[in-house]
Coordinates of C-alpha atoms in Angstrom, one line a residue:
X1 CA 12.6 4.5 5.9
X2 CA 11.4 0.8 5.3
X3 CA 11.4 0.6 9.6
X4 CA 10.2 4.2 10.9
X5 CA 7.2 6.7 9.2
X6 CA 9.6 9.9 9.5
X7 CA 8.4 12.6 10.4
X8 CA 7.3 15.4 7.7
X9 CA 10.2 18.2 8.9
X10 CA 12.3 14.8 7.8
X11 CA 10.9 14.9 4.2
X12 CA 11.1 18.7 3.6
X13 CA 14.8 19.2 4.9
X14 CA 16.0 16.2 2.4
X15 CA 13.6 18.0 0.1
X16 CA 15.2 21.7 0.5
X17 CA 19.2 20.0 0.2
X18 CA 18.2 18.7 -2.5
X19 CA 17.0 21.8 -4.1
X20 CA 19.8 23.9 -2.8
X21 CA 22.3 21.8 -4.5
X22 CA 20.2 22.0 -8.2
X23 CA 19.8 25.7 -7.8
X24 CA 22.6 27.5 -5.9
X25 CA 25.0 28.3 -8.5
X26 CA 28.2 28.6 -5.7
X27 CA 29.0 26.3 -2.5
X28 CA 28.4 29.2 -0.2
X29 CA 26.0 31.4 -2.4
X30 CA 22.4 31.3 -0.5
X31 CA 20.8 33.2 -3.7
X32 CA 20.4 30.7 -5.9
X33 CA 17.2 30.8 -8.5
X34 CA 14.6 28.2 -8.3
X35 CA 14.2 27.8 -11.7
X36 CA 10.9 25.0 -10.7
X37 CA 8.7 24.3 -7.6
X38 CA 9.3 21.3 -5.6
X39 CA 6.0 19.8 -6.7
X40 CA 7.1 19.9 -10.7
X41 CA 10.4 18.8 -10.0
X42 CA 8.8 15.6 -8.0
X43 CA 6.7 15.1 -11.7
X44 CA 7.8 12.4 -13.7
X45 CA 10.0 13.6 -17.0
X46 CA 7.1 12.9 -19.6
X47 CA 5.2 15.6 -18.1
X48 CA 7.8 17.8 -17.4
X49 CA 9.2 16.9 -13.9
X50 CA 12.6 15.9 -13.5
X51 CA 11.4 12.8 -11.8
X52 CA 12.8 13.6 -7.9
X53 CA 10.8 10.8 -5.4
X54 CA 8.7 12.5 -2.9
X55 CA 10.3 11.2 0.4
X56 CA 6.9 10.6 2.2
X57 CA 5.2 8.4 -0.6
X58 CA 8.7 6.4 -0.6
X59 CA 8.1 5.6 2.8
X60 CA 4.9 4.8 2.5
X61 CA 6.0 2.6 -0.3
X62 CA 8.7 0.8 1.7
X63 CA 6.4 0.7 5.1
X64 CA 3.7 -1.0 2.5
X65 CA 6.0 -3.4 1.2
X66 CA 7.0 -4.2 4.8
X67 CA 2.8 -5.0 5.5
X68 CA 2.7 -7.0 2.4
X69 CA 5.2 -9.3 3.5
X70 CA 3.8 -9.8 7.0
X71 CA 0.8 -10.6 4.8
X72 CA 2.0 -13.0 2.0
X73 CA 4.4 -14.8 4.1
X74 CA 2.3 -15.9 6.9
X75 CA 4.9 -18.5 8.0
X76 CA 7.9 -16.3 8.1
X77 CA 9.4 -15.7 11.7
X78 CA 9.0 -11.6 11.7
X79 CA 5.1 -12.5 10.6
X80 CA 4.8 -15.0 13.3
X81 CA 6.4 -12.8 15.5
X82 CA 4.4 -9.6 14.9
X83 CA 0.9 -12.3 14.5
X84 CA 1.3 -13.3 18.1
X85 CA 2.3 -9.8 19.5
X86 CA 0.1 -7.4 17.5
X87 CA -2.7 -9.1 16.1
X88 CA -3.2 -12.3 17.5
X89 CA -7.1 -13.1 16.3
X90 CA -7.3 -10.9 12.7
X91 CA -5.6 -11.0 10.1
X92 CA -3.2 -8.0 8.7
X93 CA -5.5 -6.1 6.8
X94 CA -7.9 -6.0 10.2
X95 CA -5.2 -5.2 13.1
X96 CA -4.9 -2.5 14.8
X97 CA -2.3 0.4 16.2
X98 CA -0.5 -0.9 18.9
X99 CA 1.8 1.2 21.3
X100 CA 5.1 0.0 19.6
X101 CA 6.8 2.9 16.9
X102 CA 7.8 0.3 14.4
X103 CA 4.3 -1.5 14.4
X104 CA 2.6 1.8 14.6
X105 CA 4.8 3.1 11.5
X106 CA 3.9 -0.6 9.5
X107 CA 0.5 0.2 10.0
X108 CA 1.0 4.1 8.6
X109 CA 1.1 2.0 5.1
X110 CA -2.1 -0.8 6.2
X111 CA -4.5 1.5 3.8
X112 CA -2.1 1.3 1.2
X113 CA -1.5 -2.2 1.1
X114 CA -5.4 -2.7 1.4
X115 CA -6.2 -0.5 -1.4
X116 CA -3.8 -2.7 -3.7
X117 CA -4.5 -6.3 -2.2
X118 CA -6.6 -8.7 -4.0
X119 CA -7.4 -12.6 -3.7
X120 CA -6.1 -14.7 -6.3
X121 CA -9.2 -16.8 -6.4
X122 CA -7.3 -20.4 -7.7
X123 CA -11.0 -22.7 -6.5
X124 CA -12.3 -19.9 -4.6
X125 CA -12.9 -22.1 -1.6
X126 CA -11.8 -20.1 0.7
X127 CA -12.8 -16.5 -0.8
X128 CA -16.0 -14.7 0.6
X129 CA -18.6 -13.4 -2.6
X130 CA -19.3 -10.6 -0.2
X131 CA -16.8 -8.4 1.3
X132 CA -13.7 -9.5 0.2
X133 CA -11.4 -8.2 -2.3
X134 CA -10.7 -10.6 -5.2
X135 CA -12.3 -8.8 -8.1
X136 CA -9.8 -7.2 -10.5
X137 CA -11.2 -3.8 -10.6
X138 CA -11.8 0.0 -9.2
X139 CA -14.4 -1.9 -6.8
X140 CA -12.4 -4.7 -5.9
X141 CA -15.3 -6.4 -3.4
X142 CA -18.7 -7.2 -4.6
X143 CA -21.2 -5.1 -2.2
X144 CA -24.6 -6.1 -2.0
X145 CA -27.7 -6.4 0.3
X146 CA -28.6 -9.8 -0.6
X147 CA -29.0 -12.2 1.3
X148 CA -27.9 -14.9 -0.6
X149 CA -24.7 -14.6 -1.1
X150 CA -23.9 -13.7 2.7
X151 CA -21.1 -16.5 3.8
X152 CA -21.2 -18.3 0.6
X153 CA -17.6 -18.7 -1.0
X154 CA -16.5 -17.8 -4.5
X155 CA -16.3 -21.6 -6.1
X156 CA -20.1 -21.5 -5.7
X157 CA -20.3 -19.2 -8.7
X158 CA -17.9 -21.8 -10.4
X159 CA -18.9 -24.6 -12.7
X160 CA -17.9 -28.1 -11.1
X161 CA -14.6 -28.6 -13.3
X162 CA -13.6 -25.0 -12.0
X163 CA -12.9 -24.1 -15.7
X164 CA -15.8 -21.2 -16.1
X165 CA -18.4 -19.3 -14.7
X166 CA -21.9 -20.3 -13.5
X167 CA -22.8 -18.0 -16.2
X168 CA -26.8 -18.2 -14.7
X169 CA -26.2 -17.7 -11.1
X170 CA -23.7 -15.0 -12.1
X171 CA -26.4 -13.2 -14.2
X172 CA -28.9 -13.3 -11.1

């Protein structure tokens, strides 16, 4: 599941074993009671669920964490690999599906890992104001039709010691 996006008959056979074996009462008996629908069962105990994973998020979740470390370890030999072969001239976030399963199933999880990825900004020299994610929020990039801030970098909202805000050119 952390290699291949499975496919959805996948999820709901591991989904229906599962259930058979928490609801038929006998080994052979096929008329069990389903006490609880898949979907509250997949719920997480405070709310009533019994906390099973859904299978398809999980892969997501372990496809995602495969993107993130293609993404945070640029210098690694699987990211240096998969750079050259799949997206030579953007980075991660901006490639596209190729015509390999395994890179086509890592990039199943690209919208996840996008949704969650945010600069830490350290000097900000190398941050975009515009368009980039490094805002700790809902709205993680700052989206605006001025033209000011078009290709200027985050340490120019910085004081020089890089210890606070411009708090004036951040009011503007």
């Amino acid at each position: 599941m952390s290699v291949f996006m499975l496919p959805v008959e996948i999820y709901r056979d591991i989904e229906m074993t599962i259930s058979k074996f928490w609801w038929n009462s006998k080994s052979g008996d096929k008329k069990g009671i389903h006490w609880m629908s898949w979907d509250r069962l997949s719920r997480h105990k405070s709310v009533g669920g019994m906390s099973f994973w859904n299978f398809k998020d999980f892969n997501l979740a372990l496809l995602g964490k495969q993107g993130w470390r293609l993404l945070s370890n640029p210098s690694s030999l699987v990211s240096r690999v998969y750079k050259a072969r799949y997206f030579p001239k953007v980075s991660f976030l901006d490639a596209k599906i190729g015509n390999n399963p395994i890179w086509h199933s890592i990039l199943e999880a690209n919208e996840l890992v996008v949704s969650g990825v945010r600069w830490r900004v350290g000097t900000g020299e190398n941050i975009d104001i515009v368009g980039q994610p490094w805002l700790d929020d809902v709205r993680p990039c700052i989206e605006t039709v001025s033209p000011s801030l078009d290709n200027n970098k985050v340490a120019s909202l910085m004081s020089m010691n890089h210890n606070s805000w411009e708090e004036e050119i951040i009011s503007e």
